[in-house]
mmCIF file of C-alpha atoms and ligand atoms in Angstrom:
data_model
loop_
_atom_site.group_PDB
_atom_site.id
_atom_site.type_symbol
_atom_site.label_atom_id
_atom_site.label_comp_id
_atom_site.label_asym_id
_atom_site.label_seq_id
_atom_site.Cartn_x
_atom_site.Cartn_y
_atom_site.Cartn_z
ATOM 1 C CA MET P 6 4.836 -12.452 20.378
ATOM 2 C CA ILE P 7 5.670 -8.697 19.107
ATOM 3 C CA PRO P 8 2.138 -7.939 17.771
ATOM 4 C CA PHE P 9 1.443 -5.623 14.971
ATOM 5 C CA ASN P 10 -0.072 -2.998 16.372
ATOM 6 C CA ARG P 11 -0.402 -1.258 20.426
ATOM 7 C CA PRO P 12 -3.483 1.377 20.636
ATOM 8 C CA PRO P 13 -1.559 4.538 21.827
ATOM 9 C CA TYR P 14 -1.918 5.308 25.295
ATOM 10 C CA THR P 15 0.126 7.525 27.571
ATOM 11 C CA GLY P 16 -1.457 7.377 31.398
ATOM 12 C CA ASN P 17 -2.264 11.381 29.935
ATOM 13 C CA GLU P 18 -6.496 10.183 29.002
ATOM 14 C CA ASP P 19 -7.402 8.577 32.733
ATOM 15 C CA GLN P 20 -7.939 11.981 34.102
ATOM 16 C CA TYR P 21 -9.651 13.244 31.671
ATOM 17 C CA VAL P 22 -11.793 10.201 30.698
ATOM 18 C CA LEU P 23 -12.913 9.697 34.065
ATOM 19 C CA ALA P 24 -13.730 13.513 34.669
ATOM 20 C CA SER P 25 -15.575 13.819 31.662
ATOM 21 C CA ILE P 26 -17.511 10.548 33.539
ATOM 22 C CA ARG P 27 -18.084 12.289 36.609
ATOM 23 C CA SER P 28 -19.505 15.541 34.510
ATOM 24 C CA ASP P 29 -22.934 16.353 33.721
ATOM 25 C CA LYS P 30 -22.720 15.903 30.081
ATOM 26 C CA ILE P 31 -20.993 13.072 28.375
ATOM 27 C CA SER P 32 -22.778 13.134 24.559
ATOM 28 C CA GLY P 33 -21.596 14.796 21.282
ATOM 29 C CA ASP P 34 -20.375 18.297 21.409
ATOM 30 C CA GLY P 35 -19.673 18.636 25.361
ATOM 31 C CA PHE P 36 -15.981 20.026 26.993
ATOM 32 C CA TYR P 37 -13.680 17.397 25.126
ATOM 33 C CA SER P 38 -15.310 17.681 21.995
ATOM 34 C CA ARG P 39 -14.764 21.317 21.619
ATOM 35 C CA GLN P 40 -10.927 21.323 23.159
ATOM 36 C CA CYS P 41 -10.248 18.691 20.264
ATOM 37 C CA GLU P 42 -11.714 20.444 17.465
ATOM 38 C CA GLN P 43 -10.323 24.268 19.281
ATOM 39 C CA TRP P 44 -7.155 22.501 19.359
ATOM 40 C CA PHE P 45 -7.164 20.840 15.348
ATOM 41 C CA GLN P 46 -7.634 24.740 13.809
ATOM 42 C CA ALA P 47 -5.432 26.208 15.535
ATOM 43 C CA LYS P 48 -2.772 23.559 15.273
ATOM 44 C CA LEU P 49 -3.135 21.948 11.620
ATOM 45 C CA PRO P 50 -4.662 25.337 11.148
ATOM 46 C CA CYS P 51 -7.999 24.532 8.951
ATOM 47 C CA LYS P 52 -11.670 26.582 8.801
ATOM 48 C CA LYS P 53 -13.318 24.093 10.816
ATOM 49 C CA ALA P 54 -12.827 20.805 12.781
ATOM 50 C CA LEU P 55 -15.842 18.409 13.392
ATOM 51 C CA LEU P 56 -15.185 15.536 15.618
ATOM 52 C CA THR P 57 -17.070 12.372 14.344
ATOM 53 C CA PRO P 58 -17.244 9.027 15.422
ATOM 54 C CA SER P 59 -14.808 7.362 12.565
ATOM 55 C CA CYS P 60 -12.860 8.548 9.308
ATOM 56 C CA THR P 61 -15.397 6.203 7.590
ATOM 57 C CA HIS P 62 -18.430 9.047 8.890
ATOM 58 C CA ALA P 63 -16.327 11.217 7.439
ATOM 59 C CA LEU P 64 -15.639 10.952 4.829
ATOM 60 C CA GLU P 65 -19.600 10.075 4.659
ATOM 61 C CA LEU P 66 -20.570 13.607 5.682
ATOM 62 C CA ALA P 67 -18.510 14.851 3.335
ATOM 63 C CA ALA P 68 -20.710 13.367 1.174
ATOM 64 C CA LEU P 69 -23.817 14.205 1.117
ATOM 65 C CA LEU P 70 -22.026 17.770 1.780
ATOM 66 C CA LEU P 71 -20.463 17.358 -2.411
ATOM 67 C CA GLU P 72 -24.773 17.365 -2.936
ATOM 68 C CA LEU P 73 -24.126 13.636 -5.445
ATOM 69 C CA LYS P 74 -26.601 12.027 -7.424
ATOM 70 C CA PRO P 75 -26.714 8.734 -8.380
ATOM 71 C CA GLY P 76 -24.607 8.055 -11.534
ATOM 72 C CA ASP P 77 -22.509 10.760 -9.972
ATOM 73 C CA GLU P 78 -18.748 9.802 -10.626
ATOM 74 C CA VAL P 79 -15.718 10.877 -8.566
ATOM 75 C CA ILE P 80 -12.271 9.059 -9.712
ATOM 76 C CA LEU P 81 -10.076 7.733 -6.292
ATOM 77 C CA PRO P 82 -6.785 5.747 -6.113
ATOM 78 C CA SER P 83 -7.746 1.793 -6.658
ATOM 79 C CA TYR P 84 -5.398 0.775 -4.174
ATOM 80 C CA THR P 85 -6.867 1.768 -0.423
ATOM 81 C CA PHE P 86 -9.387 0.788 2.141
ATOM 82 C CA VAL P 87 -13.276 0.449 1.466
ATOM 83 C CA SER P 88 -14.297 3.686 3.093
ATOM 84 C CA THR P 89 -12.741 5.339 0.128
ATOM 85 C CA ALA P 90 -14.408 4.336 -2.225
ATOM 86 C CA ASN P 91 -17.645 3.812 -0.332
ATOM 87 C CA ALA P 92 -18.983 6.670 1.415
ATOM 88 C CA PHE P 93 -19.374 8.063 -2.518
ATOM 89 C CA VAL P 94 -21.619 4.577 -3.528
ATOM 90 C CA LEU P 95 -24.434 5.336 -0.377
ATOM 91 C CA ARG P 96 -24.941 8.266 -2.407
ATOM 92 C CA GLY P 97 -25.119 6.239 -5.529
ATOM 93 C CA ALA P 98 -21.609 7.241 -7.024
ATOM 94 C CA VAL P 99 -19.768 5.748 -9.822
ATOM 95 C CA PRO P 100 -15.657 4.451 -8.195
ATOM 96 C CA VAL P 101 -13.748 5.616 -11.094
ATOM 97 C CA PHE P 102 -10.637 3.704 -9.986
ATOM 98 C CA VAL P 103 -7.074 5.057 -11.067
ATOM 99 C CA ASP P 104 -3.999 3.684 -10.600
ATOM 100 C CA ILE P 105 -1.043 4.779 -7.935
ATOM 101 C CA ASP P 106 2.990 6.111 -7.984
ATOM 102 C CA PRO P 107 4.541 2.817 -7.095
ATOM 103 C CA ALA P 108 7.330 5.263 -5.882
ATOM 104 C CA THR P 109 4.835 6.178 -2.644
ATOM 105 C CA MET P 110 1.939 4.045 -3.405
ATOM 106 C CA ASN P 111 -0.596 7.546 -4.353
ATOM 107 C CA ILE P 112 -2.268 8.684 -6.537
ATOM 108 C CA ASN P 113 -1.186 9.056 -9.862
ATOM 109 C CA PRO P 114 -2.091 12.704 -10.858
ATOM 110 C CA ASP P 115 -1.092 11.929 -14.319
ATOM 111 C CA ALA P 116 -3.826 9.152 -13.958
ATOM 112 C CA ILE P 117 -6.648 11.954 -13.306
ATOM 113 C CA LEU P 118 -6.871 13.308 -16.425
ATOM 114 C CA PRO P 119 -7.665 10.767 -18.862
ATOM 115 C CA ALA P 120 -11.017 9.341 -16.268
ATOM 116 C CA ILE P 121 -12.715 12.841 -16.296
ATOM 117 C CA THR P 122 -15.751 12.820 -17.854
ATOM 118 C CA ASP P 123 -18.877 15.100 -17.712
ATOM 119 C CA LYS P 124 -20.164 13.331 -14.510
ATOM 120 C CA THR P 125 -17.328 13.815 -13.310
ATOM 121 C CA ARG P 126 -17.772 15.688 -10.017
ATOM 122 C CA ALA P 127 -15.160 14.744 -7.332
ATOM 123 C CA ILE P 128 -11.041 13.670 -6.710
ATOM 124 C CA VAL P 129 -10.247 11.596 -3.895
ATOM 125 C CA VAL P 130 -7.027 11.522 -2.716
ATOM 126 C CA VAL P 131 -5.541 9.256 -0.543
ATOM 127 C CA HIS P 132 -2.317 10.205 1.432
ATOM 128 C CA TYR P 133 -0.976 7.149 1.783
ATOM 129 C CA ALA P 134 1.453 5.729 5.021
ATOM 130 C CA GLY P 135 0.820 10.257 5.772
ATOM 131 C CA GLY P 136 2.885 10.271 2.721
ATOM 132 C CA ALA P 137 1.412 13.521 0.434
ATOM 133 C CA CYS P 138 -0.163 12.910 -2.527
ATOM 134 C CA ASP P 139 1.385 16.047 -5.301
ATOM 135 C CA MET P 140 -1.582 17.772 -4.052
ATOM 136 C CA ASP P 141 -0.670 20.737 -6.387
ATOM 137 C CA ARG P 142 -1.550 19.033 -9.118
ATOM 138 C CA ILE P 143 -4.160 17.102 -8.222
ATOM 139 C CA MET P 144 -5.736 20.975 -6.549
ATOM 140 C CA LYS P 145 -4.935 22.579 -10.459
ATOM 141 C CA ILE P 146 -6.491 19.552 -12.502
ATOM 142 C CA ALA P 147 -9.489 20.119 -9.962
ATOM 143 C CA GLU P 148 -9.865 24.202 -10.123
ATOM 144 C CA ARG P 149 -9.599 23.985 -14.256
ATOM 145 C CA HIS P 150 -12.311 20.969 -14.043
ATOM 146 C CA GLN P 151 -14.196 22.802 -11.551
ATOM 147 C CA LEU P 152 -14.542 18.896 -9.602
ATOM 148 C CA SER P 153 -14.480 19.651 -5.082
ATOM 149 C CA VAL P 154 -11.235 16.998 -3.379
ATOM 150 C CA VAL P 155 -11.984 15.640 -0.253
ATOM 151 C CA GLU P 156 -7.937 13.749 1.197
ATOM 152 C CA ASP P 157 -8.891 10.163 2.797
ATOM 153 C CA ALA P 158 -6.428 11.489 5.506
ATOM 154 C CA ALA P 159 -7.166 9.001 7.378
ATOM 155 C CA GLN P 160 -2.904 7.928 7.935
ATOM 156 C CA ALA P 161 -1.753 11.821 7.632
ATOM 157 C CA MET P 162 -2.898 13.370 10.997
ATOM 158 C CA LEU P 163 0.478 15.831 11.585
ATOM 159 C CA SER P 164 1.809 15.156 8.275
ATOM 160 C CA THR P 165 2.078 17.968 5.943
ATOM 161 C CA TYR P 166 3.235 18.775 1.867
ATOM 162 C CA LYS P 167 5.256 21.945 1.393
ATOM 163 C CA GLY P 168 4.215 23.329 5.105
ATOM 164 C CA LYS P 169 1.024 22.745 4.911
ATOM 165 C CA ALA P 170 -0.732 19.708 6.736
ATOM 166 C CA LEU P 171 -2.617 17.428 5.052
ATOM 167 C CA GLY P 172 -6.927 17.924 5.205
ATOM 168 C CA THR P 173 -6.341 21.475 4.497
ATOM 169 C CA PHE P 174 -6.015 21.701 0.897
ATOM 170 C CA GLY P 175 -9.734 19.968 -0.584
ATOM 171 C CA ASP P 176 -12.720 20.888 0.375
ATOM 172 C CA PHE P 177 -12.824 18.441 3.070
ATOM 173 C CA GLY P 178 -10.405 15.878 4.442
ATOM 174 C CA ALA P 179 -11.208 13.685 6.715
ATOM 175 C CA LEU P 180 -8.416 12.201 9.707
ATOM 176 C CA SER P 181 -9.277 8.637 11.548
ATOM 177 C CA PHE P 182 -8.372 7.540 15.515
ATOM 178 C CA HIS P 183 -9.301 4.038 14.807
ATOM 179 C CA GLU P 184 -6.592 2.976 17.621
ATOM 180 C CA THR P 185 -4.543 2.030 14.343
ATOM 181 C CA LYS P 186 -3.898 4.878 14.026
ATOM 182 C CA ASN P 187 -0.658 7.540 15.396
ATOM 183 C CA PHE P 188 -3.114 8.909 17.286
ATOM 184 C CA THR P 189 -6.729 7.135 19.052
ATOM 185 C CA SER P 190 -10.432 8.027 20.762
ATOM 186 C CA ALA P 191 -10.176 4.851 22.555
ATOM 187 C CA GLY P 192 -10.652 2.245 19.783
ATOM 188 C CA GLU P 193 -12.355 4.760 16.852
ATOM 189 C CA GLY P 194 -12.880 8.084 15.347
ATOM 190 C CA GLY P 195 -12.530 10.783 13.156
ATOM 191 C CA LEU P 196 -12.421 14.075 12.060
ATOM 192 C CA LEU P 197 -13.783 15.955 8.964
ATOM 193 C CA ILE P 198 -12.076 19.408 8.394
ATOM 194 C CA ILE P 199 -13.675 21.683 5.671
ATOM 195 C CA ASN P 200 -11.907 23.989 4.806
ATOM 196 C CA ARG P 201 -14.643 25.799 2.467
ATOM 197 C CA GLU P 202 -16.447 28.481 4.515
ATOM 198 C CA SER P 203 -20.269 28.145 2.608
ATOM 199 C CA LEU P 204 -20.091 24.436 4.293
ATOM 200 C CA ILE P 205 -19.648 25.408 7.105
ATOM 201 C CA ASP P 206 -23.381 25.711 8.595
ATOM 202 C CA ARG P 207 -24.766 22.456 5.807
ATOM 203 C CA ALA P 208 -22.091 20.272 7.851
ATOM 204 C CA GLU P 209 -23.612 21.311 11.413
ATOM 205 C CA ILE P 210 -26.518 20.793 10.328
ATOM 206 C CA ILE P 211 -26.505 16.993 8.641
ATOM 207 C CA ARG P 212 -23.661 15.975 11.373
ATOM 208 C CA GLU P 213 -26.852 17.196 13.835
ATOM 209 C CA LYS P 214 -29.375 14.519 11.864
ATOM 210 C CA GLY P 215 -30.195 17.774 10.080
ATOM 211 C CA THR P 216 -31.547 19.991 13.022
ATOM 212 C CA ASN P 217 -30.591 23.688 13.615
ATOM 213 C CA ARG P 218 -28.778 22.389 17.360
ATOM 214 C CA SER P 219 -25.933 23.486 17.260
ATOM 215 C CA ARG P 220 -26.767 27.127 16.121
ATOM 216 C CA PHE P 221 -29.354 27.217 19.349
ATOM 217 C CA PHE P 222 -26.172 26.078 20.903
ATOM 218 C CA ARG P 223 -24.173 29.292 20.763
ATOM 219 C CA GLY P 224 -28.362 31.262 21.074
ATOM 220 C CA MET P 225 -28.732 31.999 17.621
ATOM 221 C CA VAL P 226 -31.301 31.231 17.233
ATOM 222 C CA ASP P 227 -34.272 30.361 20.105
ATOM 223 C CA LYS P 228 -35.859 26.903 19.181
ATOM 224 C CA TYR P 229 -33.861 24.070 16.975
ATOM 225 C CA THR P 230 -35.817 22.210 15.100
ATOM 226 C CA TRP P 231 -36.101 20.103 11.639
ATOM 227 C CA VAL P 232 -35.088 21.663 8.413
ATOM 228 C CA ASP P 233 -31.823 19.537 6.444
ATOM 229 C CA VAL P 234 -31.972 16.160 5.982
ATOM 230 C CA GLY P 235 -29.201 14.500 8.187
ATOM 231 C CA SER P 236 -28.022 11.365 10.217
ATOM 232 C CA SER P 237 -25.800 11.717 13.458
ATOM 233 C CA TYR P 238 -22.572 11.964 13.035
ATOM 234 C CA LEU P 239 -20.625 12.775 16.526
ATOM 235 C CA PRO P 240 -18.727 10.991 18.802
ATOM 236 C CA GLY P 241 -19.304 10.931 22.660
ATOM 237 C CA ASP P 242 -17.553 13.114 25.661
ATOM 238 C CA VAL P 243 -15.672 10.286 26.681
ATOM 239 C CA GLN P 244 -14.664 9.365 23.246
ATOM 240 C CA ALA P 245 -13.186 12.496 23.064
ATOM 241 C CA ALA P 246 -12.346 12.998 26.344
ATOM 242 C CA TYR P 247 -9.662 10.087 25.596
ATOM 243 C CA LEU P 248 -8.362 11.863 22.714
ATOM 244 C CA TRP P 249 -7.527 15.182 24.058
ATOM 245 C CA GLY P 250 -4.932 13.218 26.615
ATOM 246 C CA GLN P 251 -3.712 12.116 23.388
ATOM 247 C CA LEU P 252 -3.414 15.684 21.845
ATOM 248 C CA GLU P 253 -1.512 17.089 24.912
ATOM 249 C CA ASP P 254 0.196 14.662 24.606
ATOM 250 C CA ALA P 255 0.937 14.817 20.462
ATOM 251 C CA ASP P 256 5.519 16.319 20.308
ATOM 252 C CA LYS P 257 5.552 13.466 22.772
ATOM 253 C CA ILE P 258 3.231 10.806 20.851
ATOM 254 C CA ALA P 259 4.037 12.175 16.965
ATOM 255 C CA ALA P 260 7.965 12.402 18.682
ATOM 256 C CA SER P 261 8.203 7.705 19.238
ATOM 257 C CA ARG P 262 6.603 6.999 16.335
ATOM 258 C CA MET P 263 9.963 9.051 14.044
ATOM 259 C CA ARG P 264 12.128 7.168 15.662
ATOM 260 C CA CYS P 265 10.588 3.743 15.412
ATOM 261 C CA TRP P 266 10.131 4.665 11.567
ATOM 262 C CA GLN P 267 13.797 6.089 11.742
ATOM 263 C CA ARG P 268 15.206 3.530 12.879
ATOM 264 C CA TYR P 269 13.577 0.481 10.993
ATOM 265 C CA GLU P 270 14.840 2.984 7.796
ATOM 266 C CA ARG P 271 19.097 2.775 9.307
ATOM 267 C CA GLN P 272 18.649 -1.229 9.940
ATOM 268 C CA LEU P 273 16.935 -2.360 6.660
ATOM 269 C CA GLY P 274 18.261 0.621 4.542
ATOM 270 C CA MET P 275 21.005 -2.544 3.198
ATOM 271 C CA LEU P 276 17.616 -4.586 1.612
ATOM 272 C CA GLU P 277 17.803 -1.881 -1.141
ATOM 273 C CA GLN P 278 20.947 -0.890 -1.496
ATOM 274 C CA GLU P 279 21.682 -4.519 -2.132
ATOM 275 C CA GLY P 280 18.401 -4.336 -4.039
ATOM 276 C CA TYR P 281 16.554 -7.621 -1.643
ATOM 277 C CA ALA P 282 13.318 -5.027 -1.266
ATOM 278 C CA ASP P 283 12.190 -1.467 -1.581
ATOM 279 C CA LEU P 284 11.348 0.553 1.729
ATOM 280 C CA PRO P 285 8.632 3.412 2.387
ATOM 281 C CA ARG P 286 9.753 6.237 -0.494
ATOM 282 C CA PHE P 287 7.627 10.129 -0.196
ATOM 283 C CA THR P 288 8.286 13.615 -2.101
ATOM 284 C CA SER P 289 9.954 15.957 -1.239
ATOM 285 C CA GLU P 290 7.190 17.966 -0.507
ATOM 286 C CA SER P 291 6.073 15.184 1.669
ATOM 287 C CA ASN P 292 7.150 15.875 5.499
ATOM 288 C CA HIS P 293 5.517 12.710 6.876
ATOM 289 C CA ASN P 294 4.401 11.828 10.457
ATOM 290 C CA ALA P 295 5.549 7.915 10.458
ATOM 291 C CA HIS P 296 2.217 5.902 10.274
ATOM 292 C CA CYS P 297 3.847 3.052 9.069
ATOM 293 C CA PHE P 298 6.284 1.462 7.750
ATOM 294 C CA TYR P 299 6.407 -1.860 5.039
ATOM 295 C CA ILE P 300 8.730 -3.231 2.851
ATOM 296 C CA LYS P 301 8.020 -4.244 -0.630
ATOM 297 C CA LEU P 302 9.412 -7.845 -1.652
ATOM 298 C CA ARG P 303 10.166 -8.903 -4.981
ATOM 299 C CA ASP P 304 6.718 -11.197 -5.028
ATOM 300 C CA PRO P 305 3.616 -12.469 -3.306
ATOM 301 C CA GLU P 306 5.179 -15.641 -2.590
ATOM 302 C CA SER P 307 8.528 -14.362 -0.886
ATOM 303 C CA ARG P 308 5.638 -11.144 1.137
ATOM 304 C CA ALA P 309 3.811 -14.785 2.135
ATOM 305 C CA GLY P 310 7.145 -16.390 3.262
ATOM 306 C CA LEU P 311 8.477 -13.230 4.740
ATOM 307 C CA ILE P 312 4.579 -12.972 6.803
ATOM 308 C CA THR P 313 4.820 -17.044 7.789
ATOM 309 C CA TYR P 314 9.319 -16.249 9.084
ATOM 310 C CA LEU P 315 8.417 -13.232 11.029
ATOM 311 C CA LYS P 316 4.960 -15.051 12.698
ATOM 312 C CA ASN P 317 8.138 -18.062 14.110
ATOM 313 C CA ALA P 318 10.176 -15.837 15.360
ATOM 314 C CA GLY P 319 7.295 -14.476 18.066
ATOM 315 C CA VAL P 320 6.416 -10.882 15.379
ATOM 316 C CA LEU P 321 2.423 -10.498 13.685
ATOM 317 C CA SER P 322 3.708 -8.421 10.402
ATOM 318 C CA VAL P 323 0.161 -8.148 7.445
ATOM 319 C CA PHE P 324 -0.362 -6.800 4.545
ATOM 320 C CA HIS P 325 -3.555 -4.982 2.920
ATOM 321 C CA TYR P 326 -5.190 -3.206 0.731
ATOM 322 C CA VAL P 327 -6.800 -5.795 -1.926
ATOM 323 C CA PRO P 328 -7.276 -3.536 -4.172
ATOM 324 C CA LEU P 329 -10.903 -2.702 -4.312
ATOM 325 C CA HIS P 330 -11.014 -3.327 -8.214
ATOM 326 C CA SER P 331 -10.933 -6.255 -7.932
ATOM 327 C CA SER P 332 -13.065 -6.898 -5.132
ATOM 328 C CA GLU P 333 -16.479 -7.937 -5.169
ATOM 329 C CA ALA P 334 -18.414 -4.675 -4.731
ATOM 330 C CA GLY P 335 -15.624 -3.183 -6.918
ATOM 331 C CA LYS P 336 -16.260 -5.335 -10.077
ATOM 332 C CA LYS P 337 -20.486 -4.098 -9.346
ATOM 333 C CA PHE P 338 -20.487 -0.702 -8.179
ATOM 334 C CA GLY P 339 -17.104 0.646 -9.875
ATOM 335 C CA ARG P 340 -15.179 0.548 -12.888
ATOM 336 C CA PHE P 341 -10.759 1.090 -12.965
ATOM 337 C CA HIS P 342 -9.581 3.809 -15.695
ATOM 338 C CA GLY P 343 -7.166 3.326 -17.752
ATOM 339 C CA GLU P 344 -4.363 0.934 -16.938
ATOM 340 C CA ASP P 345 -3.790 -1.051 -13.554
ATOM 341 C CA ARG P 346 0.208 -1.276 -14.259
ATOM 342 C CA TYR P 347 1.323 -0.746 -10.876
ATOM 343 C CA THR P 348 -2.059 -1.232 -8.416
ATOM 344 C CA THR P 349 -1.888 -4.798 -7.797
ATOM 345 C CA ARG P 350 2.186 -5.616 -8.471
ATOM 346 C CA GLU P 351 2.521 -3.075 -5.479
ATOM 347 C CA SER P 352 0.466 -4.028 -2.800
ATOM 348 C CA GLU P 353 0.788 -7.795 -3.968
ATOM 349 C CA ARG P 354 4.508 -6.797 -2.322
ATOM 350 C CA LEU P 355 4.013 -4.971 0.495
ATOM 351 C CA LEU P 356 4.256 -6.296 3.960
ATOM 352 C CA ARG P 357 4.015 -3.614 7.013
ATOM 353 C CA LEU P 358 5.772 -3.945 10.233
ATOM 354 C CA PRO P 359 4.332 -3.131 13.776
ATOM 355 C CA LEU P 360 4.783 0.027 14.616
ATOM 356 C CA PHE P 361 3.198 1.385 17.365
ATOM 357 C CA TYR P 362 3.554 4.353 20.397
ATOM 358 C CA SER P 363 5.219 1.820 22.623
ATOM 359 C CA LEU P 364 7.403 -0.191 20.511
ATOM 360 C CA THR P 365 10.848 -0.468 22.231
ATOM 361 C CA ASP P 366 14.384 -0.161 20.100
ATOM 362 C CA GLU P 367 14.891 -3.911 21.427
ATOM 363 C CA GLN P 368 12.509 -4.726 19.327
ATOM 364 C CA ILE P 369 12.536 -3.149 16.050
ATOM 365 C CA ASP P 370 16.248 -4.242 16.274
ATOM 366 C CA TYR P 371 15.429 -8.292 16.847
ATOM 367 C CA ILE P 372 11.939 -7.414 14.288
ATOM 368 C CA SER P 373 14.729 -5.725 11.648
ATOM 369 C CA GLU P 374 17.564 -9.060 12.625
ATOM 370 C CA LYS P 375 15.025 -11.639 11.792
ATOM 371 C CA VAL P 376 13.802 -10.155 8.317
ATOM 372 C CA ARG P 377 17.551 -9.501 7.616
ATOM 373 C CA ASP P 378 18.374 -14.004 8.752
ATOM 374 C CA PHE P 379 14.813 -14.349 6.007
ATOM 375 C CA PHE P 380 16.467 -12.819 3.175
ATOM 376 C CA SER P 381 20.085 -14.275 3.625
ATOM 377 C CA SER P 382 18.144 -17.544 4.201
ATOM 378 C CA GLU P 383 17.147 -16.996 1.134
ATOM 379 C CA ASN P 384 19.327 -16.038 -1.288
ATOM 380 C CA LYS P 385 21.252 -19.241 0.242
ATOM 381 C CA LYS P 386 18.691 -21.624 -0.905
ATOM 382 C CA ASN P 387 19.104 -19.434 -4.492
ATOM 383 C CA GLN P 388 22.637 -20.519 -4.788
HETATM 384 C C1 PLP N 402 -7.169 5.297 4.016
HETATM 385 C C2 PLP N 402 -8.776 4.658 4.653
HETATM 386 N N1 PLP N 402 -9.746 6.002 4.799
HETATM 387 C C3 PLP N 402 -10.267 5.553 5.663
HETATM 388 C C4 PLP N 402 -10.236 4.424 6.554
HETATM 389 C C5 PLP N 402 -11.028 3.985 7.992
HETATM 390 O O1 PLP N 402 -10.662 4.536 8.599
HETATM 391 P P1 PLP N 402 -11.800 4.753 10.429
HETATM 392 O O2 PLP N 402 -11.901 2.959 10.662
HETATM 393 O O3 PLP N 402 -11.764 5.678 11.293
HETATM 394 O O4 PLP N 402 -13.059 4.363 9.789
HETATM 395 C C6 PLP N 402 -8.548 4.343 6.593
HETATM 396 C C7 PLP N 402 -8.535 2.990 7.966
HETATM 397 O O5 PLP N 402 -7.851 1.775 7.877
HETATM 398 C C8 PLP N 402 -7.705 4.288 5.741
HETATM 399 O O6 PLP N 402 -6.519 3.660 6.553
#
């Protein structure tokens, strides 16, 4: 069976994980955590990068820093993972879902403006499949209405918009190092990117249980104490050590994924040309990171047919997301503003094919052949 995902692993990770285990400090903010954070600060670049146990936690930390009050509203796409909404619902905020652009599956900027009320506090965008949202327009709307912007860049590490890294446009960006992402910190992990200088100090405090421990370690205070609300939003250093192994091989991992993505595109381009299916689309300003390769079929029935066809051929394919506004919790905590013209329709057509670091050319060719076979057998049936 060709799995849908295999966690990225280059062999570089072992030495750092072992070194971390054998060191005297394996709790958070140790040697490897610092190495990783400095790497992001220089590479993206960004003002401050803080490792978190997951992207979910990074989003929660952002929501805490925005000081949202019950009843405040945040505007976000319905086509996203639950954490994009949950982080704000935990603060009592109301998620106001809006429609997507069917080409990119990203939030439609035209849908944001009519959803703004006097309770709106933030716009939360998701860079789906590592493709950039229209950040120029979104930042302009946010500025005009004095709204904060949070970028859920869970899938978008090292993607850019007009040459600038995703996650570095809004007040905050959040990355994921879950095992299904391009880079992983041993299964789970995340990063909060802080682009507003004035929020950095408080972010460090909230992340360290509401204490000024980070300032203490930097020698800025002579004892540390409880100074604010907080929680524990820092991962252990062994996880960071695993991630460090991957960051040292970042170019290799990124190139391998892009090779896979482009091979799929070459092998399956004819499906789009012949009108059988749509392939991923990105705007010309967006440089994507080959996070996922999907195809969009005619309807949910043909998608179910292809999933079964591939499964019988030994290939696992998956779909996501069930639009949040149609979920039990989405109905309870939030609302959809405007017309759901594309969110439900497009989400029901989308199917993701296996794409991971160690996927071989032969496997891609085999999967592509099976996908093409499915469409030609469907075509024959309909004749
Ligand atoms: C758009 C989006 N946001 C947030 C998350 C949550 O990431 P994590 O598992 O690191 O908490 C995911 C996970 O798949 C995601 O796809």
